[in-house]
PDB file of C-alpha atoms in Angstrom:
ATOM      1  CA  MET A   1      77.715 -33.743  -4.892  1.00 45.00           C
ATOM      2  CA  MET A   2      80.475 -31.346  -3.883  1.00 48.00           C
ATOM      3  CA  SER A   3      80.075 -29.831  -0.446  1.00 63.00           C
ATOM      4  CA  MET A   4      80.053 -26.053  -0.218  1.00 84.00           C
ATOM      5  CA  SER A   5      81.476 -24.389   2.845  1.00 87.00           C
ATOM      6  CA  ALA A   6      82.467 -21.041   4.311  1.00 89.00           C
ATOM      7  CA  VAL A   7      85.242 -20.445   6.844  1.00 94.00           C
ATOM      8  CA  ARG A   8      86.178 -17.157   8.507  1.00 96.00           C
ATOM      9  CA  PRO A   9      89.237 -17.124  10.774  1.00 96.00           C
ATOM     10  CA  MET A  10      89.108 -14.579  13.576  1.00 97.00           C
ATOM     11  CA  PRO A  11      90.688 -13.724  16.883  1.00 95.00           C
ATOM     12  CA  VAL A  12      88.347 -14.048  19.859  1.00 96.00           C
ATOM     13  CA  THR A  13      88.750 -13.046  23.471  1.00 95.00           C
ATOM     14  CA  PHE A  14      87.285 -14.375  26.693  1.00 95.00           C
ATOM     15  CA  PRO A  15      86.159 -11.182  28.493  1.00 94.00           C
ATOM     16  CA  ASP A  16      85.272 -12.941  31.759  1.00 92.00           C
ATOM     17  CA  SER A  17      88.661 -14.689  31.980  1.00 91.00           C
ATOM     18  CA  PRO A  18      91.763 -13.596  33.918  1.00 92.00           C
ATOM     19  CA  LEU A  19      93.247 -12.454  30.558  1.00 92.00           C
ATOM     20  CA  PRO A  20      90.272 -10.698  28.938  1.00 92.00           C
ATOM     21  CA  HIS A  21      92.267  -9.028  26.140  1.00 91.00           C
ATOM     22  CA  LEU A  22      94.395 -11.998  25.070  1.00 93.00           C
ATOM     23  CA  PRO A  23      93.339 -12.963  21.514  1.00 94.00           C
ATOM     24  CA  VAL A  24      92.811 -16.647  20.788  1.00 92.00           C
ATOM     25  CA  PRO A  25      92.588 -18.020  17.223  1.00 94.00           C
ATOM     26  CA  ALA A  26      89.174 -19.338  16.231  1.00 95.00           C
ATOM     27  CA  GLU A  27      87.079 -19.851  13.114  1.00 95.00           C
ATOM     28  CA  LEU A  28      83.437 -19.667  12.180  1.00 97.00           C
ATOM     29  CA  ARG A  29      82.545 -22.564   9.877  1.00 95.00           C
ATOM     30  CA  PHE A  30      79.510 -23.376   7.761  1.00 92.00           C
ATOM     31  CA  ASP A  31      78.908 -26.432   5.601  1.00 89.00           C
ATOM     32  CA  ALA A  32      75.976 -26.646   3.179  1.00 86.00           C
ATOM     33  CA  ASP A  33      75.597 -30.310   4.189  1.00 81.00           C
ATOM     34  CA  ARG A  34      74.530 -28.989   7.638  1.00 84.00           C
ATOM     35  CA  PRO A  35      72.520 -25.992   6.393  1.00 87.00           C
ATOM     36  CA  PHE A  36      70.929 -25.022   9.697  1.00 85.00           C
ATOM     37  CA  ALA A  37      74.179 -24.985  11.684  1.00 90.00           C
ATOM     38  CA  ALA A  38      77.282 -22.912  12.257  1.00 93.00           C
ATOM     39  CA  CYS A  39      80.401 -24.007  14.105  1.00 95.00           C
ATOM     40  CA  LEU A  40      82.662 -21.980  16.366  1.00 96.00           C
ATOM     41  CA  PHE A  41      85.953 -23.843  15.954  1.00 94.00           C
ATOM     42  CA  PHE A  42      89.027 -23.652  18.186  1.00 90.00           C
ATOM     43  CA  PRO A  43      92.218 -25.293  16.846  1.00 82.00           C
ATOM     44  CA  VAL A  44      93.748 -26.781  19.981  1.00 66.00           C
ATOM     45  CA  ASP A  45      97.190 -27.313  18.456  1.00 60.00           C
ATOM     46  CA  GLU A  46      97.797 -23.624  19.155  1.00 50.00           C
ATOM     47  CA  CYS A  47      96.474 -23.865  22.707  1.00 49.00           C
ATOM     48  CA  GLU A  48      97.722 -25.741  25.742  1.00 53.00           C
ATOM     49  CA  CYS A  49      94.655 -24.833  27.787  1.00 52.00           C
ATOM     50  CA  ILE A  50      92.843 -28.164  27.406  1.00 51.00           C
ATOM     51  CA  ASP A  51      93.791 -31.823  27.534  1.00 55.00           C
ATOM     52  CA  GLY A  52      93.857 -33.838  24.348  1.00 55.00           C
ATOM     53  CA  ASP A  53      94.573 -32.943  20.767  1.00 60.00           C
ATOM     54  CA  GLU A  54      91.072 -32.913  19.306  1.00 65.00           C
ATOM     55  CA  PRO A  55      89.864 -29.564  18.016  1.00 70.00           C
ATOM     56  CA  VAL A  56      86.928 -28.013  19.818  1.00 82.00           C
ATOM     57  CA  CYS A  57      83.861 -27.240  17.716  1.00 86.00           C
ATOM     58  CA  TRP A  58      80.632 -25.830  19.139  1.00 89.00           C
ATOM     59  CA  TRP A  59      77.671 -26.351  16.785  1.00 91.00           C
ATOM     60  CA  PHE A  60      74.648 -24.103  17.035  1.00 93.00           C
ATOM     61  CA  GLY A  61      71.933 -22.638  14.830  1.00 91.00           C
ATOM     62  CA  ARG A  62      72.995 -20.269  12.086  1.00 90.00           C
ATOM     63  CA  ASP A  63      69.769 -18.336  12.713  1.00 93.00           C
ATOM     64  CA  LEU A  64      70.725 -18.015  16.392  1.00 95.00           C
ATOM     65  CA  LEU A  65      74.010 -16.376  15.405  1.00 96.00           C
ATOM     66  CA  ASN A  66      72.218 -14.088  12.966  1.00 95.00           C
ATOM     67  CA  GLU A  67      69.514 -13.041  15.448  1.00 95.00           C
ATOM     68  CA  GLY A  68      72.007 -12.589  18.280  1.00 96.00           C
ATOM     69  CA  ARG A  69      73.922  -9.937  16.361  1.00 95.00           C
ATOM     70  CA  ARG A  70      71.034  -7.511  16.942  1.00 95.00           C
ATOM     71  CA  ALA A  71      69.419  -8.639  20.205  1.00 96.00           C
ATOM     72  CA  PRO A  72      69.978 -11.359  22.825  1.00 96.00           C
ATOM     73  CA  ALA A  73      69.014 -14.778  21.438  1.00 95.00           C
ATOM     74  CA  GLY A  74      69.086 -18.340  22.716  1.00 93.00           C
ATOM     75  CA  ASN A  75      68.315 -19.927  26.048  1.00 88.00           C
ATOM     76  CA  GLY A  76      70.173 -23.223  25.950  1.00 87.00           C
ATOM     77  CA  ASP A  77      73.803 -24.270  25.660  1.00 92.00           C
ATOM     78  CA  VAL A  78      74.572 -21.361  23.326  1.00 94.00           C
ATOM     79  CA  ARG A  79      73.437 -17.763  23.699  1.00 96.00           C
ATOM     80  CA  VAL A  80      74.386 -14.885  21.412  1.00 97.00           C
ATOM     81  CA  SER A  81      74.049 -11.157  22.024  1.00 96.00           C
ATOM     82  CA  PRO A  82      75.538  -7.853  20.956  1.00 96.00           C
ATOM     83  CA  GLY A  83      78.610  -7.035  23.035  1.00 92.00           C
ATOM     84  CA  ALA A  84      80.719  -3.928  23.335  1.00 89.00           C
ATOM     85  CA  GLU A  85      80.962  -1.737  20.239  1.00 90.00           C
ATOM     86  CA  GLY A  86      82.047  -3.903  17.308  1.00 94.00           C
ATOM     87  CA  GLU A  87      81.712  -7.212  19.182  1.00 96.00           C
ATOM     88  CA  ILE A  88      79.327 -10.145  19.392  1.00 97.00           C
ATOM     89  CA  ARG A  89      79.197 -12.176  22.609  1.00 97.00           C
ATOM     90  CA  ILE A  90      78.704 -15.923  22.383  1.00 97.00           C
ATOM     91  CA  THR A  91      78.082 -17.759  25.648  1.00 95.00           C
ATOM     92  CA  LEU A  92      78.873 -21.488  25.577  1.00 93.00           C
ATOM     93  CA  VAL A  93      77.514 -23.626  28.405  1.00 92.00           C
ATOM     94  CA  GLY A  94      78.932 -27.108  28.987  1.00 87.00           C
ATOM     95  CA  GLU A  95      79.092 -29.780  31.655  1.00 87.00           C
ATOM     96  CA  THR A  96      81.993 -28.078  33.415  1.00 86.00           C
ATOM     97  CA  GLY A  97      80.749 -24.491  33.277  1.00 87.00           C
ATOM     98  CA  GLN A  98      80.438 -21.719  30.787  1.00 90.00           C
ATOM     99  CA  ALA A  99      82.650 -19.490  28.675  1.00 91.00           C
ATOM    100  CA  VAL A 100      81.848 -16.106  27.204  1.00 95.00           C
ATOM    101  CA  VAL A 101      83.536 -15.497  23.868  1.00 96.00           C
ATOM    102  CA  SER A 102      83.800 -12.059  22.287  1.00 97.00           C
ATOM    103  CA  ALA A 103      84.009 -12.144  18.481  1.00 97.00           C
ATOM    104  CA  PRO A 104      84.512  -9.277  16.026  1.00 97.00           C
ATOM    105  CA  ALA A 105      81.079  -8.226  14.706  1.00 97.00           C
ATOM    106  CA  ASP A 106      82.412  -7.481  11.207  1.00 97.00           C
ATOM    107  CA  VAL A 107      83.806 -11.021  10.855  1.00 97.00           C
ATOM    108  CA  VAL A 108      80.560 -12.579  12.141  1.00 97.00           C
ATOM    109  CA  THR A 109      78.546 -10.463   9.677  1.00 97.00           C
ATOM    110  CA  ALA A 110      80.849 -11.389   6.760  1.00 97.00           C
ATOM    111  CA  PHE A 111      80.664 -15.078   7.720  1.00 97.00           C
ATOM    112  CA  LEU A 112      76.860 -14.972   7.782  1.00 96.00           C
ATOM    113  CA  ALA A 113      76.784 -13.235   4.401  1.00 95.00           C
ATOM    114  CA  ASP A 114      79.011 -16.011   2.993  1.00 94.00           C
ATOM    115  CA  SER A 115      76.795 -18.735   4.464  1.00 93.00           C
ATOM    116  CA  PHE A 116      73.565 -17.137   3.216  1.00 89.00           C
ATOM    117  CA  ARG A 117      75.067 -16.868  -0.288  1.00 91.00           C
ATOM    118  CA  LEU A 118      75.730 -20.619  -0.182  1.00 84.00           C
ATOM    119  CA  VAL A 119      72.368 -21.530   1.366  1.00 81.00           C
ATOM    120  CA  PRO A 120      69.808 -18.719   1.346  1.00 78.00           C
ATOM    121  CA  ALA A 121      67.518 -18.383   4.361  1.00 67.00           C
ATOM    122  CA  GLY A 122      64.439 -20.523   3.876  1.00 52.00           C
ATOM    123  CA  SER A 123      66.135 -22.968   1.492  1.00 50.00           C
ATOM    124  CA  GLU A 124      67.988 -25.005   4.140  1.00 58.00           C
ATOM    125  CA  SER A 125      65.790 -28.095   3.754  1.00 56.00           C
ATOM    126  CA  ASP A 126      66.619 -28.185   0.016  1.00 54.00           C
ATOM    127  CA  HIS A 127      70.207 -28.991   1.020  1.00 52.00           C
ATOM    128  CA  LEU A 128      69.411 -31.920   3.317  1.00 56.00           C
ATOM    129  CA  ASP A 129      69.727 -35.530   2.206  1.00 61.00           C
ATOM    130  CA  ILE A 130      66.775 -36.911   4.185  1.00 58.00           C
ATOM    131  CA  ASP A 131      67.410 -40.516   3.115  1.00 62.00           C
ATOM    132  CA  ALA A 132      71.003 -40.382   4.371  1.00 63.00           C
ATOM    133  CA  LEU A 133      69.883 -38.780   7.635  1.00 53.00           C
ATOM    134  CA  LEU A 134      67.262 -41.471   8.211  1.00 56.00           C
ATOM    135  CA  ALA A 135      69.762 -44.223   7.415  1.00 65.00           C
ATOM    136  CA  GLN A 136      72.234 -42.719   9.873  1.00 61.00           C
ATOM    137  CA  CYS A 137      69.585 -42.404  12.589  1.00 63.00           C
ATOM    138  CA  LEU A 138      68.461 -45.980  12.039  1.00 75.00           C
ATOM    139  CA  GLY A 139      72.040 -47.277  12.072  1.00 74.00           C
ATOM    140  CA  ALA A 140      71.982 -48.381   8.452  1.00 58.00           C
ATOM    141  CA  GLY A 141      74.581 -45.907   7.209  1.00 49.00           C
TER     142      GLY A 141
END
């Protein structure tokens, strides 16, 4: 089965950083094989701000991103809320602290529309391969 995906490149800023207006390249990614999730992806080859050469990808619920466009949502490692006019704020909490990312609302909305065209809301479980997931969890795959 061919995997279906959606990718939306976008510039993001870190409003709580020393350089709050400096745009950083990022992408929102969705894969129908992971129908409940969205990924905020940072290509590190364009950034010297972290050690290593592995890209950074934060996975979180697609519904969380959708709900957070209109009102604050989430209470764990990822929180999403409306930001300044035309922006969505995504707060990422990790072992070493937290980062607040400001993303363009129009790109987030377009990304969600793409993902919901691929996997409509309520049909996510139709896109899961339960046998493969069980095999992976049990170490058989």
